[in-house]
Amino acid sequence: MALVSADSRIAELLTELHQLIKQTQEERSRSEHNLVNIQKTHERMQTENKISPYFRTKLRGLYTTAKADAEAECNILRKALDKIAEIKSLLEERRIAAKIAGLYNDSEPPRKTMRRGVLMTLLQQSAMTLPLWIGKPGDKPPPLCGAIPASGDYVAKPGDKVAARVKAVDGDEQWILAEVVSYSHATNKYEVDDIDEEGKERHTLSRRRIIPLPQWKANPETDPEALFQKEQLVLALYPQTTCFYRALIHTPPQRPQDDYSVLFEDTSYADGYSPPLNVAQRYVVACKEPKKK
């Protein structure tokens, strides 16, 4: 029943989203006439080479209207973004509910391990579709936006992706990309699945061994303080793998769609670092360990 309810709600939200998109286009078309008038007024002022009281009053009215139009369109777009976020959340909840409901139970044949190329594509898509945080004027980026860590009492939800410190087969410890299965408030421990072997490799880990991944991308043009800066030590997901390694920020993103450029620690190079490699904001988190000398 829960799955049916989620499907029904998603259908409702998609209909509401469609209406909001239509409203956005209507609002944009309505405001276009006013923007054309602003342009024509400026052209007339340049032709006459003077700013008369008439033009000053007219422009003040036109710009006031343009500002109100932009705010109205912005409000509609924010509502649309909220609908998209709710749809994504419901889809994730539905996936987790299906997993818990035993759609993959012992009576079924073992699932095939996901092909490497498919997994890498999914991870790339997850990074690309991570929402960009867009605050209102004066708003500060929230926790888990870009480089801003989670609050001290934050508990990751089932389905959330995290960096998890686990013991490898050879006994060494490494940071892997994992998915949260559950959290016990009694023991303060997480159960997580290795993203590379979902359902096969499950780990029980304390909170200090878990680092939640960003839930929003930070916009370098409006919130540069929410990004890691050059030469800052981080843990970054090595390209085409599901493991995090220590790295230095080489270049932070310059535009919202840009990745970090990072230098991974690598003793095979003379200076101890790899050439610059690109890693998405989604897969770069703070490293609490000291920098190697």
PDB file of C-alpha atoms in Angstrom, residues 54-178:
ATOM      1  CA  TYR A  54       9.994  62.456 -17.954  1.00  0.00           C
ATOM      2  CA  PHE A  55      12.474  59.699 -18.792  1.00  0.00           C
ATOM      3  CA  ARG A  56      13.577  59.435 -15.173  1.00  0.00           C
ATOM      4  CA  THR A  57      10.002  58.959 -13.968  1.00  0.00           C
ATOM      5  CA  LYS A  58       9.172  56.535 -16.779  1.00  0.00           C
ATOM      6  CA  LEU A  59      12.250  54.388 -16.152  1.00  0.00           C
ATOM      7  CA  ARG A  60      11.580  54.280 -12.415  1.00  0.00           C
ATOM      8  CA  GLY A  61       8.105  52.894 -13.111  1.00  0.00           C
ATOM      9  CA  LEU A  62       9.354  50.407 -15.701  1.00  0.00           C
ATOM     10  CA  TYR A  63      12.124  49.081 -13.448  1.00  0.00           C
ATOM     11  CA  THR A  64       9.723  48.790 -10.501  1.00  0.00           C
ATOM     12  CA  THR A  65       7.434  46.670 -12.653  1.00  0.00           C
ATOM     13  CA  ALA A  66      10.380  44.593 -13.951  1.00  0.00           C
ATOM     14  CA  LYS A  67      11.531  43.912 -10.379  1.00  0.00           C
ATOM     15  CA  ALA A  68       8.032  42.762  -9.366  1.00  0.00           C
ATOM     16  CA  ASP A  69       7.821  40.552 -12.470  1.00  0.00           C
ATOM     17  CA  ALA A  70      11.214  38.953 -11.700  1.00  0.00           C
ATOM     18  CA  GLU A  71      10.208  38.282  -8.091  1.00  0.00           C
ATOM     19  CA  ALA A  72       6.936  36.662  -9.226  1.00  0.00           C
ATOM     20  CA  GLU A  73       8.797  34.402 -11.673  1.00  0.00           C
ATOM     21  CA  CYS A  74      11.382  33.578  -9.001  1.00  0.00           C
ATOM     22  CA  ASN A  75       8.646  32.517  -6.559  1.00  0.00           C
ATOM     23  CA  ILE A  76       7.124  30.178  -9.160  1.00  0.00           C
ATOM     24  CA  LEU A  77      10.528  28.658  -9.945  1.00  0.00           C
ATOM     25  CA  ARG A  78      11.199  28.067  -6.238  1.00  0.00           C
ATOM     26  CA  LYS A  79       7.865  26.252  -5.926  1.00  0.00           C
ATOM     27  CA  ALA A  80       8.825  24.121  -8.939  1.00  0.00           C
ATOM     28  CA  LEU A  81      12.201  23.278  -7.365  1.00  0.00           C
ATOM     29  CA  ASP A  82      10.413  22.251  -4.154  1.00  0.00           C
ATOM     30  CA  LYS A  83       8.152  19.922  -6.177  1.00  0.00           C
ATOM     31  CA  ILE A  84      11.174  18.352  -7.882  1.00  0.00           C
ATOM     32  CA  ALA A  85      12.899  17.830  -4.519  1.00  0.00           C
ATOM     33  CA  GLU A  86       9.748  16.182  -3.107  1.00  0.00           C
ATOM     34  CA  ILE A  87       9.467  13.892  -6.145  1.00  0.00           C
ATOM     35  CA  LYS A  88      13.098  12.806  -5.803  1.00  0.00           C
ATOM     36  CA  SER A  89      12.587  12.171  -2.087  1.00  0.00           C
ATOM     37  CA  LEU A  90       9.494  10.046  -2.715  1.00  0.00           C
ATOM     38  CA  LEU A  91      11.289   8.026  -5.400  1.00  0.00           C
ATOM     39  CA  GLU A  92      14.106   7.323  -2.955  1.00  0.00           C
ATOM     40  CA  GLU A  93      11.647   6.416  -0.167  1.00  0.00           C
ATOM     41  CA  ARG A  94       9.855   4.068  -2.580  1.00  0.00           C
ATOM     42  CA  ARG A  95      13.134   2.354  -3.462  1.00  0.00           C
ATOM     43  CA  ILE A  96      14.025   1.879   0.212  1.00  0.00           C
ATOM     44  CA  ALA A  97      10.498   0.654   1.041  1.00  0.00           C
ATOM     45  CA  ALA A  98      10.705  -1.913  -1.754  1.00  0.00           C
ATOM     46  CA  LYS A  99      14.024  -3.118  -0.414  1.00  0.00           C
ATOM     47  CA  ILE A 100      12.677  -3.428   3.149  1.00  0.00           C
ATOM     48  CA  ALA A 101       9.474  -5.097   1.929  1.00  0.00           C
ATOM     49  CA  GLY A 102      11.583  -8.000   0.763  1.00  0.00           C
ATOM     50  CA  LEU A 103      11.366  -7.643  -2.972  1.00  0.00           C
ATOM     51  CA  TYR A 104      14.853  -9.128  -2.901  1.00  0.00           C
ATOM     52  CA  ASN A 105      14.248 -12.061  -0.568  1.00  0.00           C
ATOM     53  CA  ASP A 106      16.048 -15.343  -0.047  1.00  0.00           C
ATOM     54  CA  SER A 107      13.598 -17.293  -2.220  1.00  0.00           C
ATOM     55  CA  GLU A 108      14.735 -15.386  -5.297  1.00  0.00           C
ATOM     56  CA  PRO A 109      17.892 -16.198  -7.253  1.00  0.00           C
ATOM     57  CA  PRO A 110      20.910 -14.123  -6.176  1.00  0.00           C
ATOM     58  CA  ARG A 111      21.060 -10.773  -7.910  1.00  0.00           C
ATOM     59  CA  LYS A 112      23.804 -10.236 -10.412  1.00  0.00           C
ATOM     60  CA  THR A 113      26.433  -7.736  -9.373  1.00  0.00           C
ATOM     61  CA  MET A 114      25.960  -4.487 -11.266  1.00  0.00           C
ATOM     62  CA  ARG A 115      28.402  -4.099 -14.114  1.00  0.00           C
ATOM     63  CA  ARG A 116      31.214  -1.666 -13.385  1.00  0.00           C
ATOM     64  CA  GLY A 117      30.414   0.618 -16.290  1.00  0.00           C
ATOM     65  CA  VAL A 118      26.747   0.868 -15.287  1.00  0.00           C
ATOM     66  CA  LEU A 119      27.659   1.709 -11.688  1.00  0.00           C
ATOM     67  CA  MET A 120      30.104   4.428 -12.787  1.00  0.00           C
ATOM     68  CA  THR A 121      27.430   5.952 -15.033  1.00  0.00           C
ATOM     69  CA  LEU A 122      24.927   5.992 -12.154  1.00  0.00           C
ATOM     70  CA  LEU A 123      27.455   7.690  -9.862  1.00  0.00           C
ATOM     71  CA  GLN A 124      28.138  10.309 -12.520  1.00  0.00           C
ATOM     72  CA  GLN A 125      24.412  10.940 -12.997  1.00  0.00           C
ATOM     73  CA  SER A 126      23.976  11.279  -9.228  1.00  0.00           C
ATOM     74  CA  ALA A 127      26.684  13.951  -9.181  1.00  0.00           C
ATOM     75  CA  MET A 128      25.186  15.834 -12.132  1.00  0.00           C
ATOM     76  CA  THR A 129      21.660  15.866 -10.702  1.00  0.00           C
ATOM     77  CA  LEU A 130      22.694  16.992  -7.211  1.00  0.00           C
ATOM     78  CA  PRO A 131      20.572  20.149  -6.742  1.00  0.00           C
ATOM     79  CA  LEU A 132      22.245  23.550  -6.656  1.00  0.00           C
ATOM     80  CA  TRP A 133      21.451  25.461  -3.470  1.00  0.00           C
ATOM     81  CA  ILE A 134      19.776  28.758  -4.352  1.00  0.00           C
ATOM     82  CA  GLY A 135      19.119  30.894  -1.300  1.00  0.00           C
ATOM     83  CA  LYS A 136      17.169  34.098  -1.008  1.00  0.00           C
ATOM     84  CA  PRO A 137      19.149  37.363  -0.599  1.00  0.00           C
ATOM     85  CA  GLY A 138      20.911  37.271   2.776  1.00  0.00           C
ATOM     86  CA  ASP A 139      20.495  33.505   3.276  1.00  0.00           C
ATOM     87  CA  LYS A 140      23.577  31.529   4.248  1.00  0.00           C
ATOM     88  CA  PRO A 141      24.203  28.073   2.751  1.00  0.00           C
ATOM     89  CA  PRO A 142      22.917  25.297   5.060  1.00  0.00           C
ATOM     90  CA  PRO A 143      24.832  22.289   6.418  1.00  0.00           C
ATOM     91  CA  LEU A 144      25.658  19.697   3.733  1.00  0.00           C
ATOM     92  CA  CYS A 145      25.802  22.376   1.054  1.00  0.00           C
ATOM     93  CA  GLY A 146      29.144  21.970  -0.693  1.00  0.00           C
ATOM     94  CA  ALA A 147      31.966  21.962   1.851  1.00  0.00           C
ATOM     95  CA  ILE A 148      29.746  22.836   4.838  1.00  0.00           C
ATOM     96  CA  PRO A 149      29.672  19.773   7.126  1.00  0.00           C
ATOM     97  CA  ALA A 150      26.593  18.240   8.724  1.00  0.00           C
ATOM     98  CA  SER A 151      25.518  19.560  12.123  1.00  0.00           C
ATOM     99  CA  GLY A 152      26.796  17.680  15.176  1.00  0.00           C
ATOM    100  CA  ASP A 153      23.480  15.952  15.860  1.00  0.00           C
ATOM    101  CA  TYR A 154      22.763  15.064  12.226  1.00  0.00           C
ATOM    102  CA  VAL A 155      21.758  11.485  11.478  1.00  0.00           C
ATOM    103  CA  ALA A 156      21.875  10.281   7.878  1.00  0.00           C
ATOM    104  CA  LYS A 157      18.663   8.683   6.616  1.00  0.00           C
ATOM    105  CA  PRO A 158      18.289   5.251   5.003  1.00  0.00           C
ATOM    106  CA  GLY A 159      19.295   5.565   1.348  1.00  0.00           C
ATOM    107  CA  ASP A 160      21.677   8.479   1.960  1.00  0.00           C
ATOM    108  CA  LYS A 161      25.143   8.143   0.420  1.00  0.00           C
ATOM    109  CA  VAL A 162      28.120   8.538   2.754  1.00  0.00           C
ATOM    110  CA  ALA A 163      31.857   8.079   2.925  1.00  0.00           C
ATOM    111  CA  ALA A 164      32.437   5.149   5.295  1.00  0.00           C
ATOM    112  CA  ARG A 165      35.718   4.037   6.853  1.00  0.00           C
ATOM    113  CA  VAL A 166      35.924   0.237   6.763  1.00  0.00           C
ATOM    114  CA  LYS A 167      38.523  -2.484   7.113  1.00  0.00           C
ATOM    115  CA  ALA A 168      39.712  -3.922   3.818  1.00  0.00           C
ATOM    116  CA  VAL A 169      40.424  -7.589   3.171  1.00  0.00           C
ATOM    117  CA  ASP A 170      44.138  -7.048   3.879  1.00  0.00           C
ATOM    118  CA  GLY A 171      43.349  -5.467   7.251  1.00  0.00           C
ATOM    119  CA  ASP A 172      44.074  -1.887   6.195  1.00  0.00           C
ATOM    120  CA  GLU A 173      41.381   0.747   6.542  1.00  0.00           C
ATOM    121  CA  GLN A 174      39.914   2.643   3.624  1.00  0.00           C
ATOM    122  CA  TRP A 175      37.125   5.105   2.892  1.00  0.00           C
ATOM    123  CA  ILE A 176      34.419   3.716   0.608  1.00  0.00           C
ATOM    124  CA  LEU A 177      31.233   5.073  -0.944  1.00  0.00           C
ATOM    125  CA  ALA A 178      28.333   3.468   0.928  1.00  0.00           C
TER     126      ALA A 178
END
